[in-house]
CSV table of C-alpha atoms and ligand atoms in Angstrom, one decimal:
chain,number,residue,atom,x,y,z
A,24,MET,CA,-4.8,-0.5,-9.2
A,25,LYS,CA,-6.6,-2.3,-12.1
A,26,VAL,CA,-9.8,-4.1,-10.9
A,27,VAL,CA,-11.9,-6.8,-12.7
A,28,ASP,CA,-15.4,-7.7,-11.4
A,29,LEU,CA,-16.6,-11.3,-11.8
A,30,PHE,CA,-20.3,-12.3,-11.6
A,31,SER,CA,-20.8,-8.6,-11.8
A,32,GLY,CA,-24.6,-8.6,-12.2
A,33,CYS,CA,-25.9,-5.1,-12.8
A,34,GLY,CA,-22.8,-3.6,-11.1
A,35,GLY,CA,-23.4,-2.9,-7.4
A,36,LEU,CA,-19.9,-4.0,-6.4
A,37,SER,CA,-18.3,-2.3,-9.4
A,38,LEU,CA,-20.0,1.0,-8.7
A,39,GLY,CA,-18.9,1.0,-5.1
A,40,PHE,CA,-15.3,0.2,-5.9
A,41,GLU,CA,-15.3,2.8,-8.7
A,42,GLY,CA,-16.8,5.3,-6.3
A,43,ALA,CA,-14.0,4.7,-3.8
A,44,GLY,CA,-11.6,5.7,-6.5
A,45,LEU,CA,-10.5,2.3,-7.9
A,46,ASN,CA,-10.2,1.7,-11.7
A,47,ILE,CA,-12.5,-1.0,-12.9
A,48,ASN,CA,-11.2,-2.3,-16.2
A,49,ALA,CA,-13.7,-5.1,-17.1
A,50,ALA,CA,-16.7,-7.1,-15.8
A,51,PHE,CA,-17.9,-10.6,-16.6
A,52,ASP,CA,-21.4,-12.2,-16.2
A,53,TRP,CA,-23.6,-14.4,-18.3
A,54,TRP,CA,-27.1,-13.1,-17.7
A,55,ASP,CA,-28.2,-10.9,-20.6
A,56,PRO,CA,-30.6,-8.6,-18.6
A,57,ALA,CA,-28.0,-7.7,-16.0
A,58,ILE,CA,-25.3,-7.2,-18.8
A,59,ALA,CA,-27.7,-4.8,-20.5
A,60,VAL,CA,-28.2,-2.7,-17.4
A,61,TYR,CA,-24.5,-2.7,-16.6
A,62,ARG,CA,-23.7,-1.5,-20.1
A,63,GLU,CA,-26.3,1.2,-20.0
A,64,ASN,CA,-24.8,2.7,-16.8
A,65,ILE,CA,-21.1,1.9,-16.5
A,66,SER,CA,-18.6,2.8,-19.2
A,67,HIS,CA,-16.0,0.1,-19.0
A,68,PRO,CA,-16.6,-3.1,-20.9
A,69,ILE,CA,-18.7,-6.1,-19.6
A,70,PHE,CA,-18.3,-9.5,-21.3
A,71,LYS,CA,-20.7,-12.3,-21.4
A,72,GLN,CA,-18.9,-15.3,-20.2
A,73,ASP,CA,-19.7,-18.6,-18.4
A,74,LEU,CA,-17.3,-18.3,-15.5
A,75,SER,CA,-17.7,-22.0,-14.6
A,76,ASP,CA,-15.4,-22.6,-17.6
A,77,VAL,CA,-12.3,-21.8,-15.6
A,78,ASP,CA,-9.6,-22.2,-18.3
A,79,ALA,CA,-11.4,-20.1,-20.9
A,80,SER,CA,-12.2,-17.4,-18.2
A,81,VAL,CA,-8.6,-17.2,-17.0
A,82,LYS,CA,-7.4,-16.5,-20.5
A,83,LEU,CA,-9.9,-13.7,-21.0
A,84,ILE,CA,-9.5,-12.1,-17.6
A,85,SER,CA,-5.6,-12.3,-17.6
A,86,ALA,CA,-5.6,-10.0,-20.6
A,87,PHE,CA,-6.6,-7.2,-18.3
A,88,ARG,CA,-3.7,-7.8,-15.9
A,89,PRO,CA,-5.8,-7.1,-12.8
A,90,ASP,CA,-4.2,-6.1,-9.5
A,91,MET,CA,-7.5,-6.9,-7.9
A,92,ILE,CA,-10.3,-9.3,-8.7
A,93,ILE,CA,-13.7,-8.7,-7.0
A,94,GLY,CA,-16.8,-10.8,-7.2
A,95,GLY,CA,-19.9,-12.3,-5.6
A,96,PRO,CA,-20.5,-15.8,-7.0
A,97,PRO,CA,-24.2,-16.8,-6.9
A,98,CYS,CA,-25.3,-18.0,-3.5
A,99,GLN,CA,-28.7,-19.7,-3.7
A,100,ASP,CA,-27.3,-23.3,-3.3
A,101,PHE,CA,-25.5,-23.0,0.0
A,102,SER,CA,-26.7,-25.4,2.6
A,103,HIS,CA,-26.4,-24.9,6.3
A,104,ALA,CA,-23.2,-26.3,7.9
A,105,GLY,CA,-22.5,-29.9,7.4
A,106,LYS,CA,-25.0,-30.8,4.8
A,107,ARG,CA,-23.6,-32.2,1.6
A,108,ASN,CA,-26.4,-31.2,-0.8
A,109,GLU,CA,-24.8,-28.1,-2.3
A,110,GLY,CA,-25.7,-27.6,-5.9
A,111,ASN,CA,-24.0,-26.4,-9.1
A,112,ARG,CA,-24.1,-22.7,-8.1
A,113,ALA,CA,-22.0,-23.4,-5.0
A,114,ASN,CA,-19.4,-24.8,-7.4
A,115,LEU,CA,-19.0,-21.3,-8.8
A,116,THR,CA,-17.4,-20.4,-5.5
A,117,ILE,CA,-14.8,-23.0,-6.3
A,118,ALA,CA,-14.5,-21.8,-9.9
A,119,TYR,CA,-13.9,-18.3,-8.5
A,120,SER,CA,-11.1,-19.5,-6.2
A,121,GLU,CA,-9.5,-21.4,-9.1
A,122,ILE,CA,-9.6,-18.3,-11.3
A,123,ILE,CA,-7.9,-16.3,-8.5
A,124,ALA,CA,-5.2,-19.0,-7.9
A,125,ALA,CA,-4.5,-19.1,-11.7
A,126,ILE,CA,-4.2,-15.3,-12.1
A,127,ARG,CA,-2.9,-14.4,-8.6
A,128,PRO,CA,-3.9,-10.7,-8.5
A,129,LYS,CA,-2.4,-8.8,-5.5
A,130,TYR,CA,-5.9,-8.6,-3.9
A,131,PHE,CA,-9.2,-10.3,-4.3
A,132,VAL,CA,-12.5,-9.7,-2.6
A,133,MET,CA,-15.3,-12.3,-2.5
A,134,GLU,CA,-18.8,-11.5,-1.3
A,135,ASN,CA,-21.5,-13.9,-0.4
A,136,VAL,CA,-24.3,-14.7,2.0
A,137,GLY,CA,-23.3,-15.3,5.6
A,138,ARG,CA,-23.9,-19.0,5.6
A,139,ALA,CA,-21.5,-19.4,2.7
A,140,GLN,CA,-18.5,-19.4,5.1
A,141,ASN,CA,-19.6,-22.7,6.6
A,142,SER,CA,-20.3,-24.4,3.3
A,143,ILE,CA,-18.2,-27.2,1.9
A,144,ALA,CA,-17.7,-25.2,-1.3
A,145,PHE,CA,-16.2,-22.3,0.6
A,146,LYS,CA,-13.9,-24.6,2.6
A,147,ASP,CA,-12.5,-25.9,-0.7
A,148,ALA,CA,-12.1,-22.4,-2.0
A,149,GLU,CA,-10.4,-21.2,1.2
A,150,ARG,CA,-7.8,-24.0,0.8
A,151,THR,CA,-7.2,-23.0,-2.8
A,152,PHE,CA,-6.7,-19.3,-1.7
A,153,ARG,CA,-4.3,-20.2,1.0
A,154,GLU,CA,-2.3,-22.6,-1.2
A,155,ALA,CA,-2.0,-19.8,-3.8
A,156,GLY,CA,-0.3,-17.7,-1.1
A,157,TYR,CA,-3.1,-15.4,0.1
A,158,GLY,CA,-3.5,-14.1,3.7
A,159,LEU,CA,-7.2,-13.8,4.3
A,160,THR,CA,-9.5,-11.5,6.2
A,161,MET,CA,-12.9,-13.2,6.6
A,162,THR,CA,-15.8,-11.3,8.2
A,163,VAL,CA,-19.6,-10.9,8.1
A,164,LEU,CA,-20.5,-7.2,7.6
A,165,ASP,CA,-23.9,-5.8,8.5
A,166,ALA,CA,-24.6,-3.2,5.8
A,167,SER,CA,-26.6,-1.0,8.3
A,168,LEU,CA,-23.4,-0.5,10.3
A,169,CYS,CA,-21.5,0.5,7.1
A,170,GLY,CA,-23.6,3.4,6.0
A,171,VAL,CA,-26.4,1.6,4.3
A,172,PRO,CA,-30.0,1.9,5.6
A,173,GLN,CA,-30.6,-1.8,5.3
A,174,LYS,CA,-30.0,-4.7,7.7
A,175,ARG,CA,-28.2,-7.0,5.2
A,176,LYS,CA,-25.5,-9.3,6.5
A,177,ARG,CA,-22.9,-10.5,4.0
A,178,PHE,CA,-19.8,-12.5,4.2
A,179,PHE,CA,-16.6,-11.0,2.8
A,180,CYS,CA,-13.4,-12.9,2.2
A,181,ILE,CA,-10.6,-10.5,1.3
A,182,GLY,CA,-7.2,-11.8,0.2
A,183,LYS,CA,-3.9,-10.3,-0.2
A,184,LEU,CA,-0.8,-12.1,-1.6
A,185,GLY,CA,1.9,-12.8,1.0
A,186,GLU,CA,-0.1,-11.0,3.8
A,187,ALA,CA,-0.9,-12.2,7.3
A,188,ASN,CA,-4.4,-13.5,8.0
A,189,GLY,CA,-6.8,-10.9,9.4
A,190,PHE,CA,-4.7,-8.1,7.9
A,191,LEU,CA,-7.8,-5.9,7.2
A,192,SER,CA,-9.8,-6.7,10.4
A,193,CYS,CA,-8.8,-3.6,12.4
A,194,ILE,CA,-9.5,-1.1,9.7
A,195,LEU,CA,-12.9,-2.8,8.9
A,196,ALA,CA,-13.8,-2.8,12.5
A,197,SER,CA,-12.7,0.8,13.2
A,198,HIS,CA,-15.0,2.3,10.5
A,199,GLN,CA,-18.2,0.5,11.4
A,200,SER,CA,-20.8,2.5,13.2
A,201,ASP,CA,-22.1,1.4,16.6
A,202,ARG,CA,-25.7,1.9,15.6
A,203,PRO,CA,-27.6,0.9,12.5
A,204,MET,CA,-28.5,3.5,9.8
A,205,THR,CA,-32.2,4.1,9.4
A,206,ILE,CA,-34.1,4.9,6.2
A,207,ARG,CA,-35.1,8.3,7.5
A,208,GLU,CA,-31.5,9.1,8.4
A,209,TYR,CA,-30.3,8.3,4.9
A,210,PHE,CA,-33.2,9.6,2.8
A,211,GLY,CA,-35.1,12.0,5.1
A,212,ASP,CA,-38.8,12.0,4.1
A,213,GLU,CA,-38.1,11.3,0.4
A,214,PHE,CA,-40.3,8.2,0.3
A,215,GLY,CA,-43.3,10.1,1.7
A,216,ILE,CA,-44.3,7.3,4.1
A,217,ASP,CA,-43.6,6.4,7.8
A,218,HIS,CA,-44.3,2.7,7.4
A,219,TYR,CA,-44.5,0.1,4.6
A,220,TYR,CA,-45.4,-3.5,3.9
A,221,ARG,CA,-42.7,-6.1,3.2
A,222,HIS,CA,-44.0,-9.6,2.5
A,223,PRO,CA,-42.6,-11.9,5.1
A,224,ARG,CA,-40.8,-15.2,4.3
A,225,ASN,CA,-43.2,-16.9,6.6
A,226,TYR,CA,-46.1,-15.7,8.8
A,227,SER,CA,-44.1,-16.1,12.0
A,228,ARG,CA,-42.4,-12.9,11.0
A,229,ARG,CA,-43.8,-9.4,10.9
A,230,ALA,CA,-44.5,-7.6,7.6
A,231,ILE,CA,-44.7,-4.0,8.7
A,232,PHE,CA,-41.6,-1.8,9.0
A,233,SER,CA,-41.0,1.7,10.0
A,234,ILE,CA,-38.6,4.1,8.2
A,235,ASP,CA,-37.1,4.9,11.6
A,236,GLU,CA,-35.2,1.6,11.4
A,237,PRO,CA,-33.0,0.0,8.8
A,238,ALA,CA,-34.9,-1.9,6.1
A,239,PRO,CA,-34.8,-5.6,6.2
A,240,THR,CA,-32.7,-7.3,3.5
A,241,VAL,CA,-33.8,-6.4,0.0
A,242,ARG,CA,-34.5,-9.7,-1.7
A,243,GLY,CA,-34.9,-10.6,-5.3
A,244,VAL,CA,-38.7,-10.6,-5.3
A,245,ASN,CA,-41.1,-7.9,-4.2
A,246,ARG,CA,-44.5,-9.3,-3.4
A,247,PRO,CA,-47.8,-7.3,-3.1
A,248,ILE,CA,-49.7,-7.3,0.1
A,249,ALA,CA,-51.1,-10.8,0.8
A,250,PRO,CA,-55.0,-10.5,0.7
A,251,GLY,CA,-55.4,-12.6,3.9
A,252,TYR,CA,-52.6,-10.9,5.9
A,253,SER,CA,-53.5,-10.6,9.5
A,254,LYS,CA,-51.7,-8.4,12.0
A,255,HIS,CA,-48.5,-9.8,13.5
A,256,ALA,CA,-47.6,-9.1,17.1
A,257,GLY,CA,-44.4,-7.3,16.0
A,258,ASP,CA,-46.1,-5.0,13.5
A,259,PRO,CA,-45.7,-1.4,14.8
A,260,VAL,CA,-49.0,-0.1,13.1
A,261,ASP,CA,-52.0,-1.5,11.3
A,262,LEU,CA,-51.8,-2.5,7.7
A,263,LYS,CA,-54.5,0.0,6.6
A,264,GLY,CA,-53.2,2.6,4.1
A,265,LEU,CA,-49.7,1.0,3.8
A,266,ARG,CA,-48.0,-0.2,0.6
A,267,PRO,CA,-45.0,-2.2,-0.4
A,268,LEU,CA,-41.9,-0.3,-1.5
A,269,THR,CA,-41.6,0.3,-5.3
A,270,THR,CA,-38.8,-1.2,-7.4
A,271,ASP,CA,-37.1,2.2,-7.5
A,272,GLU,CA,-37.3,2.6,-3.8
A,273,ARG,CA,-35.7,-0.8,-3.3
A,274,ALA,CA,-32.9,0.1,-5.7
A,275,GLN,CA,-32.4,3.2,-3.6
A,276,LEU,CA,-32.2,1.1,-0.4
A,277,GLN,CA,-29.4,-0.8,-2.2
A,278,THR,CA,-27.9,2.7,-2.5
A,279,PHE,CA,-27.8,2.8,-6.3
A,280,PRO,CA,-27.7,6.4,-7.4
A,281,LEU,CA,-31.0,8.0,-8.4
A,282,ASN,CA,-29.9,8.4,-12.1
A,283,PHE,CA,-29.1,4.7,-12.5
A,284,LYS,CA,-31.2,3.4,-15.4
A,285,TRP,CA,-33.0,0.1,-14.9
A,286,LEU,CA,-33.9,-1.9,-18.0
A,287,GLY,CA,-35.8,-5.2,-18.5
A,288,THR,CA,-38.9,-6.8,-17.0
A,289,LYS,CA,-40.0,-6.0,-13.5
A,290,THR,CA,-39.1,-9.5,-12.4
A,291,ASP,CA,-35.5,-9.2,-13.9
A,292,LYS,CA,-35.1,-5.8,-12.3
A,293,GLU,CA,-36.2,-7.0,-8.9
A,294,GLN,CA,-33.8,-10.0,-9.2
A,295,MET,CA,-30.7,-8.0,-10.1
A,296,ILE,CA,-31.5,-5.3,-7.4
A,297,GLY,CA,-31.9,-8.1,-4.8
A,298,ASN,CA,-28.7,-9.8,-6.0
A,299,ALA,CA,-26.5,-6.7,-5.8
A,300,VAL,CA,-24.0,-5.7,-3.2
A,301,PRO,CA,-25.3,-2.3,-1.8
A,302,VAL,CA,-23.2,0.3,-3.6
A,303,ASP,CA,-22.2,2.0,-0.3
A,304,LEU,CA,-21.3,-1.3,1.3
A,305,ALA,CA,-19.0,-2.0,-1.6
A,306,LYS,CA,-17.5,1.5,-1.3
A,307,PHE,CA,-17.0,0.9,2.5
A,308,VAL,CA,-14.9,-2.2,1.8
A,309,ALA,CA,-13.0,-0.6,-1.1
A,310,LYS,CA,-12.1,2.4,1.1
A,311,CYS,CA,-10.8,0.2,3.8
A,312,ILE,CA,-8.5,-1.6,1.3
A,313,ILE,CA,-7.3,1.8,0.0
A,314,GLU,CA,-6.6,2.9,3.5
A,315,TYR,CA,-4.7,-0.2,4.2
A,316,GLU,CA,-2.6,0.2,1.1
A,317,ALA,CA,-1.9,3.9,1.9
A,318,LYS,CA,-0.6,2.9,5.3
A,319,LEU,CA,1.9,0.5,3.8
A,320,LEU,CA,3.3,3.0,1.4
A,321,PRO,CA,5.0,6.3,2.0
A,322,SER,CA,2.6,9.1,1.0
A,323,GLY,CA,2.9,10.3,-2.5
A,324,GLU,CA,4.4,13.6,-1.4
A,325,GLU,CA,6.9,12.0,0.9
A,326,ALA,CA,8.1,9.7,-1.9
A,327,PHE,CA,8.3,12.5,-4.4
A,328,MET,CA,10.3,14.7,-2.0
A,329,LYS,CA,13.0,12.0,-2.0
A,330,ASN,CA,13.4,12.1,-5.7
A,331,LYS,CA,12.8,15.8,-6.3
A,332,GLU,CA,16.4,16.9,-6.9
A,333,LYS,CA,17.2,14.0,-9.1
A,334,PHE,CA,14.1,14.7,-11.1
A,335,ARG,CA,15.1,18.3,-11.5
A,336,LYS,CA,18.5,17.4,-12.8
A,337,TRP,CA,17.0,14.8,-15.2
A,338,LEU,CA,14.6,17.4,-16.6
A,339,ILE,CA,17.4,19.7,-17.5
A,340,ALA,CA,19.9,17.1,-18.7
A,341,THR,CA,17.5,14.8,-20.6
A,342,GLU,CA,14.5,16.8,-21.5
A,343,GLY,CA,16.5,20.0,-22.2
A,344,LEU,CA,14.1,22.2,-20.2
A,345,THR,CA,15.1,25.7,-19.1
A,346,LEU,CA,15.5,26.3,-15.4
A,347,ARG,CA,12.2,28.1,-15.3
A,348,SER,CA,10.3,25.4,-17.1
A,349,THR,CA,12.0,22.8,-14.8
A,350,ASN,CA,10.9,24.7,-11.7
A,351,ASP,CA,7.3,24.8,-13.1
A,352,VAL,CA,7.2,21.1,-13.8
A,353,VAL,CA,8.7,20.2,-10.4
A,354,SER,CA,6.2,22.4,-8.5
A,355,ARG,CA,3.3,20.9,-10.6
A,356,MET,CA,4.5,17.4,-9.8
A,357,ASN,CA,4.7,18.4,-6.1
A,358,ARG,CA,1.1,19.5,-6.3
A,359,ALA,CA,0.1,16.3,-8.1
A,360,SER,CA,1.9,14.1,-5.6
A,361,ARG,CA,-0.4,15.4,-2.9
A,362,LEU,CA,-3.4,14.1,-4.9
A,363,VAL,CA,-2.1,10.8,-6.2
A,364,ASP,CA,0.6,8.4,-5.0
A,365,VAL,CA,2.6,7.9,-8.2
A,366,GLU,CA,4.8,5.3,-6.5
A,367,SER,CA,1.9,2.9,-5.8
A,368,GLU,CA,0.8,2.4,-9.4
A,369,ASN,CA,2.5,0.7,-12.2
A,370,ASP,CA,0.6,2.1,-15.2
A,371,ILE,CA,0.6,5.8,-16.1
A,372,GLU,CA,-3.1,5.4,-17.2
A,373,ASP,CA,-4.0,4.4,-13.7
A,374,ILE,CA,-2.2,7.4,-12.2
A,375,VAL,CA,-3.9,9.8,-14.6
A,376,PHE,CA,-7.3,8.1,-13.9
A,377,LYS,CA,-6.8,8.4,-10.1
A,378,LEU,CA,-5.7,12.0,-10.5
A,379,GLY,CA,-8.8,12.7,-12.6
A,380,LYS,CA,-11.1,11.3,-9.8
A,381,GLN,CA,-9.8,13.8,-7.1
A,382,GLU,CA,-12.3,16.6,-6.4
A,383,GLU,CA,-9.4,19.1,-5.9
A,384,PHE,CA,-8.1,18.2,-9.4
A,385,LYS,CA,-11.5,18.5,-11.0
A,386,ALA,CA,-11.8,22.0,-9.6
A,387,PHE,CA,-8.7,23.2,-11.6
A,388,SER,CA,-9.0,24.9,-14.9
A,389,MET,CA,-8.5,22.8,-18.0
A,390,SER,CA,-5.0,24.2,-18.6
A,391,VAL,CA,-3.9,23.5,-15.0
A,392,ARG,CA,-5.3,19.9,-15.3
A,393,SER,CA,-3.3,19.3,-18.5
A,394,GLN,CA,-0.1,20.8,-16.9
A,395,LEU,CA,-0.4,18.5,-13.9
A,396,ARG,CA,-1.0,15.5,-16.2
A,397,ARG,CA,2.1,16.4,-18.2
A,398,ALA,CA,4.2,16.8,-15.1
A,399,VAL,CA,3.1,13.3,-13.9
A,400,CYS,CA,3.9,11.8,-17.3
A,401,LEU,CA,7.4,13.4,-17.2
A,402,TYR,CA,7.9,12.1,-13.7
A,403,ARG,CA,6.9,8.6,-14.7
A,404,ASP,CA,9.4,8.8,-17.7
A,405,PHE,CA,12.1,9.9,-15.2
A,406,GLN,CA,11.3,6.9,-12.9
A,407,THR,CA,11.5,4.5,-15.8
A,408,ALA,CA,14.8,5.9,-17.0
A,409,ASP,CA,16.1,6.0,-13.4
A,410,ALA,CA,15.2,2.3,-12.9
A,411,VAL,CA,17.3,1.2,-15.9
B,506,LIG,C1,-25.0,-12.5,-6.5
B,506,LIG,S1,-25.1,-11.9,-8.2
B,506,LIG,C2,-23.8,-10.8,-8.2
B,506,LIG,C3,-24.2,-9.3,-7.9
B,506,LIG,C4,-23.1,-8.3,-8.2
B,506,LIG,N1,-21.9,-8.6,-7.4
B,506,LIG,C5,-23.6,-6.9,-7.8
B,506,LIG,O1,-23.1,-6.3,-6.9
B,506,LIG,O2,-24.5,-6.4,-8.5
B,506,LIG,C6,-24.4,-13.3,-9.0
B,506,LIG,C7,-24.3,-13.1,-10.5
B,506,LIG,O3,-23.6,-14.3,-11.1
B,506,LIG,C8,-24.1,-14.5,-12.4
B,506,LIG,N2,-23.8,-15.9,-12.8
B,506,LIG,C9,-24.4,-17.0,-12.4
B,506,LIG,N3,-23.8,-18.1,-13.0
B,506,LIG,C10,-22.8,-17.6,-13.8
B,506,LIG,C11,-21.9,-18.2,-14.6
B,506,LIG,N4,-21.8,-19.6,-14.8
B,506,LIG,N5,-21.0,-17.5,-15.3
B,506,LIG,C12,-21.1,-16.1,-15.2
B,506,LIG,N6,-21.9,-15.5,-14.4
B,506,LIG,C13,-22.8,-16.2,-13.7
B,506,LIG,C14,-25.5,-14.2,-12.3
B,506,LIG,O4,-26.0,-13.8,-13.6
B,506,LIG,C15,-25.6,-13.0,-11.3
B,506,LIG,O5,-25.6,-11.8,-12.0
């Protein structure tokens, strides 16, 4: 499946989807510092584009023929239910829905803050998705129940063309944990602290947190300890000797890998870290979609078994292989079909990409890997010839 990421920022959503085994082909954003970080860490292309220009964006994005579009339009302008003062950034949610309706990928995933679902902009977007033929699964996920040591609640709207509403709800629910992930469970004692300071939004809230609980939402700013801070009733310990988390630690709470390279000013880095979808939350969602797809399709091996004899005859008749080489190719294809579902992909590049991502495949020697790739390519030629 070819995936394009819109409003990609520094790439939290992209990294998670890629980590789950999907093939990201391109990303789009317009903020230079985030584009630079994305480019530094992720190999597929990122384009600078104003996505509020729907017509121009549709032209650019369609060139990648995406089967799935993912993206988190900016969210700062959402008002609470019923208010009509949503600003320009809320309109980008509408722009996102118009891009989806124009391109009509098989799947789309939209991520946003929880209150987005009650906004006027989202109601417009939802109508556009439905009119374009999408069945929708809409849910608020708490990252700390999806393998991330952070209590971050985000709204996801996942669409699939021609599908029933709520199609992914059961799978999403079945994989969530019944208790939140704590920082210590995820990182052990790597941070070298038991408690830390996190500047509160207002002084009715506590500022001191323990690593034996999930972190509160990582925001786009990281303030130092306020000089006049006085103890809050909810603080588990005194402030003395505590510190705020560093920028790198906050990136880790967003489950970015340790070797991810952050460029730019401290302010820009904090902003893009706070903007991001936690990588492991994105991976959680992507894996649920992959599981859903796999349930709809016969497994790769089952599908191959049905065609095995026909493939064997084709190899001899059309490719002129000896019986021995034919048997080798068939047995290699059999092996490959356990690793990748050739029937579920349209492009040979996607099949080879997916195959290359499998741990079992990576463990083979170079010559076995190349034999398996050749068998898959021959099988795809056979399928194309058989379909004519
Ligand atoms: C919430 S962040 C997305 C974070 C990203 N999904 C991640 O996981 O890292 C929203 C992004 O939208 C981008 N953006 C805002 N307005 C835009 C526009 N008109 N065109 C393109 N990108 C825009 C911002 O630069 C920002 O990176």
